Amino acid sequence: MINKPRFWTEKEDAILANSMLKSIKDGDTLASGYAEAGEKLNRSIAACRNRWNSVIRRNYETEIKKAKQHKMEKTHDVVGHLIKEEETLQVAEMNHNQKKLTETKLEEQFLPDIQHITIEDCIEYLTNSQSMKEKNQKLKAENLLLKNENERLKLKYNELVKKKRQNEEKYYTLMKIVQQASKLNDDSLENKKLLH
């Protein structure tokens, strides 16, 4: 016995829309949104995908943009937190290593000749140490800027890839239409020849 397809209700459309928006907002794949909706609605993934793409999606453009924006902000917050955490660890490690290195250098350089340390030697050492700290801070700031720029460029690249795919789909659709029109034109010319 063949089951007749059942019509979609407004409630089912709303459940499908909520599943898809949640999937987009959480950064999951669209396929996971279709699967979640299909499970809730007792419908196939293909049925959910077709309904979303052919009817529902265009009614939720604003919500989709907000969900994507939320996903981007969430990603940006996580990346920012990870960068800060990594920088904190690097600074702690560098301070520890710098302290060990300084202690070792002092022991190697000054302990055997402790009588020969002058105030000028101390001033030079402190000046070099301060200069290294300033350079280190500048490099950290530059590194953070480059990481942020890298993330921005990754997002832009992903957008461009998506636009390219969309344009390719439009191009293929247009080419099919042109081929069908050309075929119809050829058929009509043949029919005219046959009639004469």
mmCIF file of C-alpha atoms in Angstrom, residues 34-189:
data_model
loop_
_atom_site.group_PDB
_atom_site.id
_atom_site.type_symbol
_atom_site.label_atom_id
_atom_site.label_comp_id
_atom_site.label_asym_id
_atom_site.label_seq_id
_atom_site.Cartn_x
_atom_site.Cartn_y
_atom_site.Cartn_z
ATOM 1 C CA TYR A 34 16.989 18.675 8.545
ATOM 2 C CA ALA A 35 17.642 15.522 10.550
ATOM 3 C CA GLU A 36 16.486 17.102 13.816
ATOM 4 C CA ALA A 37 13.310 18.456 12.193
ATOM 5 C CA GLY A 38 12.656 15.140 10.433
ATOM 6 C CA GLU A 39 12.885 13.296 13.726
ATOM 7 C CA LYS A 40 10.495 15.722 15.455
ATOM 8 C CA LEU A 41 8.014 15.710 12.563
ATOM 9 C CA ASN A 42 8.272 12.052 11.539
ATOM 10 C CA ARG A 43 9.272 13.118 8.027
ATOM 11 C CA SER A 44 12.255 12.296 5.862
ATOM 12 C CA ILE A 45 15.342 14.475 5.719
ATOM 13 C CA ALA A 46 14.681 15.016 2.004
ATOM 14 C CA ALA A 47 11.122 16.182 2.705
ATOM 15 C CA CYS A 48 12.392 18.651 5.301
ATOM 16 C CA ARG A 49 15.154 19.902 2.986
ATOM 17 C CA ASN A 50 12.713 20.380 0.101
ATOM 18 C CA ARG A 51 10.171 22.189 2.278
ATOM 19 C CA TRP A 52 12.847 24.460 3.757
ATOM 20 C CA ASN A 53 14.398 25.362 0.419
ATOM 21 C CA SER A 54 11.198 25.710 -1.599
ATOM 22 C CA VAL A 55 8.826 27.399 0.859
ATOM 23 C CA ILE A 56 10.035 28.326 4.311
ATOM 24 C CA ARG A 57 13.539 29.757 3.938
ATOM 25 C CA ARG A 58 12.494 32.875 2.023
ATOM 26 C CA ASN A 59 10.084 33.788 4.858
ATOM 27 C CA TYR A 60 12.899 33.724 7.420
ATOM 28 C CA GLU A 61 15.670 35.728 5.697
ATOM 29 C CA THR A 62 15.935 38.222 8.587
ATOM 30 C CA GLU A 63 16.074 35.474 11.214
ATOM 31 C CA ILE A 64 18.669 33.574 9.155
ATOM 32 C CA LYS A 65 20.877 36.692 9.006
ATOM 33 C CA LYS A 66 20.522 37.157 12.774
ATOM 34 C CA ALA A 67 21.368 33.485 13.392
ATOM 35 C CA LYS A 68 24.454 33.737 11.176
ATOM 36 C CA GLN A 69 25.485 36.960 12.939
ATOM 37 C CA HIS A 70 25.078 35.250 16.318
ATOM 38 C CA LYS A 71 27.228 32.357 15.084
ATOM 39 C CA MET A 72 29.919 34.822 13.915
ATOM 40 C CA GLU A 73 29.860 36.697 17.245
ATOM 41 C CA LYS A 74 30.016 33.434 19.168
ATOM 42 C CA THR A 75 32.980 32.280 17.059
ATOM 43 C CA HIS A 76 34.667 35.671 17.482
ATOM 44 C CA ASP A 77 34.166 35.537 21.280
ATOM 45 C CA VAL A 78 35.605 32.024 21.496
ATOM 46 C CA VAL A 79 38.578 32.962 19.302
ATOM 47 C CA GLY A 80 39.159 36.130 21.352
ATOM 48 C CA HIS A 81 39.045 34.167 24.606
ATOM 49 C CA LEU A 82 41.471 31.554 23.250
ATOM 50 C CA ILE A 83 43.853 34.262 22.042
ATOM 51 C CA LYS A 84 43.814 35.970 25.451
ATOM 52 C CA GLU A 85 44.329 32.650 27.218
ATOM 53 C CA GLU A 86 47.201 31.738 24.894
ATOM 54 C CA GLU A 87 48.816 35.136 25.389
ATOM 55 C CA THR A 88 48.560 34.817 29.172
ATOM 56 C CA LEU A 89 50.242 31.416 29.045
ATOM 57 C CA GLN A 90 52.935 32.700 26.688
ATOM 58 C CA VAL A 91 53.631 35.704 28.905
ATOM 59 C CA ALA A 92 53.883 33.501 31.992
ATOM 60 C CA GLU A 93 56.198 31.089 30.192
ATOM 61 C CA MET A 94 58.318 33.917 28.789
ATOM 62 C CA ASN A 95 58.586 35.561 32.219
ATOM 63 C CA HIS A 96 59.634 32.265 33.755
ATOM 64 C CA ASN A 97 62.169 31.586 30.979
ATOM 65 C CA GLN A 98 63.451 35.172 31.097
ATOM 66 C CA LYS A 99 63.902 34.929 34.857
ATOM 67 C CA LYS A 100 65.844 31.649 34.546
ATOM 68 C CA LEU A 101 67.961 33.039 31.713
ATOM 69 C CA THR A 102 68.682 36.204 33.630
ATOM 70 C CA GLU A 103 69.681 34.282 36.742
ATOM 71 C CA THR A 104 71.930 31.995 34.700
ATOM 72 C CA LYS A 105 73.583 34.905 32.883
ATOM 73 C CA LEU A 106 74.149 36.743 36.123
ATOM 74 C CA GLU A 107 75.731 33.701 37.667
ATOM 75 C CA GLU A 108 77.934 33.079 34.619
ATOM 76 C CA GLN A 109 78.932 36.672 34.040
ATOM 77 C CA PHE A 110 79.106 38.361 37.389
ATOM 78 C CA LEU A 111 79.684 35.897 40.171
ATOM 79 C CA PRO A 112 83.286 35.064 39.304
ATOM 80 C CA ASP A 113 84.100 38.753 38.865
ATOM 81 C CA ILE A 114 81.704 40.235 41.402
ATOM 82 C CA GLN A 115 84.273 42.798 42.463
ATOM 83 C CA HIS A 116 84.290 44.270 38.925
ATOM 84 C CA ILE A 117 80.533 45.088 38.646
ATOM 85 C CA THR A 118 80.075 48.781 38.201
ATOM 86 C CA ILE A 119 76.976 50.942 38.411
ATOM 87 C CA GLU A 120 77.240 51.434 34.625
ATOM 88 C CA ASP A 121 77.003 47.646 34.136
ATOM 89 C CA CYS A 122 73.810 47.593 36.194
ATOM 90 C CA ILE A 123 72.300 50.544 34.291
ATOM 91 C CA GLU A 124 73.131 48.935 30.937
ATOM 92 C CA TYR A 125 71.587 45.651 32.029
ATOM 93 C CA LEU A 126 68.382 47.320 33.243
ATOM 94 C CA THR A 127 68.136 49.457 30.071
ATOM 95 C CA ASN A 128 68.489 46.370 27.857
ATOM 96 C CA SER A 129 65.906 44.528 29.936
ATOM 97 C CA GLN A 130 63.378 47.378 29.621
ATOM 98 C CA SER A 131 64.006 47.639 25.878
ATOM 99 C CA MET A 132 63.378 43.906 25.455
ATOM 100 C CA LYS A 133 60.096 44.191 27.380
ATOM 101 C CA GLU A 134 58.924 47.042 25.129
ATOM 102 C CA LYS A 135 59.829 45.105 21.984
ATOM 103 C CA ASN A 136 58.043 42.055 23.371
ATOM 104 C CA GLN A 137 54.864 44.066 24.039
ATOM 105 C CA LYS A 138 54.936 45.553 20.521
ATOM 106 C CA LEU A 139 55.337 42.102 18.991
ATOM 107 C CA LYS A 140 52.425 40.749 21.036
ATOM 108 C CA ALA A 141 50.177 43.597 19.908
ATOM 109 C CA GLU A 142 51.213 43.080 16.285
ATOM 110 C CA ASN A 143 50.615 39.330 16.601
ATOM 111 C CA LEU A 144 47.114 39.918 17.972
ATOM 112 C CA LEU A 145 46.298 42.296 15.099
ATOM 113 C CA LEU A 146 47.525 39.743 12.566
ATOM 114 C CA LYS A 147 45.450 36.986 14.160
ATOM 115 C CA ASN A 148 42.338 39.162 14.036
ATOM 116 C CA GLU A 149 43.024 40.076 10.408
ATOM 117 C CA ASN A 150 43.538 36.401 9.610
ATOM 118 C CA GLU A 151 40.142 35.520 11.121
ATOM 119 C CA ARG A 152 38.489 38.353 9.194
ATOM 120 C CA LEU A 153 40.059 37.160 5.945
ATOM 121 C CA LYS A 154 38.973 33.572 6.618
ATOM 122 C CA LEU A 155 35.380 34.719 7.061
ATOM 123 C CA LYS A 156 35.556 36.828 3.885
ATOM 124 C CA TYR A 157 37.046 33.887 1.980
ATOM 125 C CA ASN A 158 34.212 31.616 3.116
ATOM 126 C CA GLU A 159 31.669 34.212 2.005
ATOM 127 C CA LEU A 160 33.325 34.463 -1.417
ATOM 128 C CA VAL A 161 33.363 30.685 -1.826
ATOM 129 C CA LYS A 162 29.661 30.595 -1.008
ATOM 130 C CA LYS A 163 28.901 33.376 -3.519
ATOM 131 C CA LYS A 164 30.945 31.554 -6.152
ATOM 132 C CA ARG A 165 28.911 28.388 -5.627
ATOM 133 C CA GLN A 166 25.686 30.354 -5.877
ATOM 134 C CA ASN A 167 26.838 32.029 -9.085
ATOM 135 C CA GLU A 168 27.856 28.673 -10.564
ATOM 136 C CA GLU A 169 24.421 27.261 -9.781
ATOM 137 C CA LYS A 170 22.782 30.271 -11.428
ATOM 138 C CA TYR A 171 25.058 29.905 -14.451
ATOM 139 C CA TYR A 172 24.223 26.204 -14.873
ATOM 140 C CA THR A 173 20.519 26.941 -14.539
ATOM 141 C CA LEU A 174 20.798 29.699 -17.142
ATOM 142 C CA MET A 175 22.709 27.403 -19.500
ATOM 143 C CA LYS A 176 19.981 24.747 -19.196
ATOM 144 C CA ILE A 177 17.347 27.351 -20.036
ATOM 145 C CA VAL A 178 19.364 28.561 -23.035
ATOM 146 C CA GLN A 179 19.812 24.981 -24.272
ATOM 147 C CA GLN A 180 16.107 24.258 -23.901
ATOM 148 C CA ALA A 181 15.209 27.478 -25.717
ATOM 149 C CA SER A 182 17.639 26.642 -28.507
ATOM 150 C CA LYS A 183 16.184 23.157 -28.800
ATOM 151 C CA LEU A 184 12.643 24.567 -28.920
ATOM 152 C CA ASN A 185 13.734 27.019 -31.599
ATOM 153 C CA ASP A 186 15.328 24.215 -33.656
ATOM 154 C CA ASP A 187 12.195 22.071 -33.266
ATOM 155 C CA SER A 188 9.982 24.954 -34.355
ATOM 156 C CA LEU A 189 12.160 25.569 -37.453
#
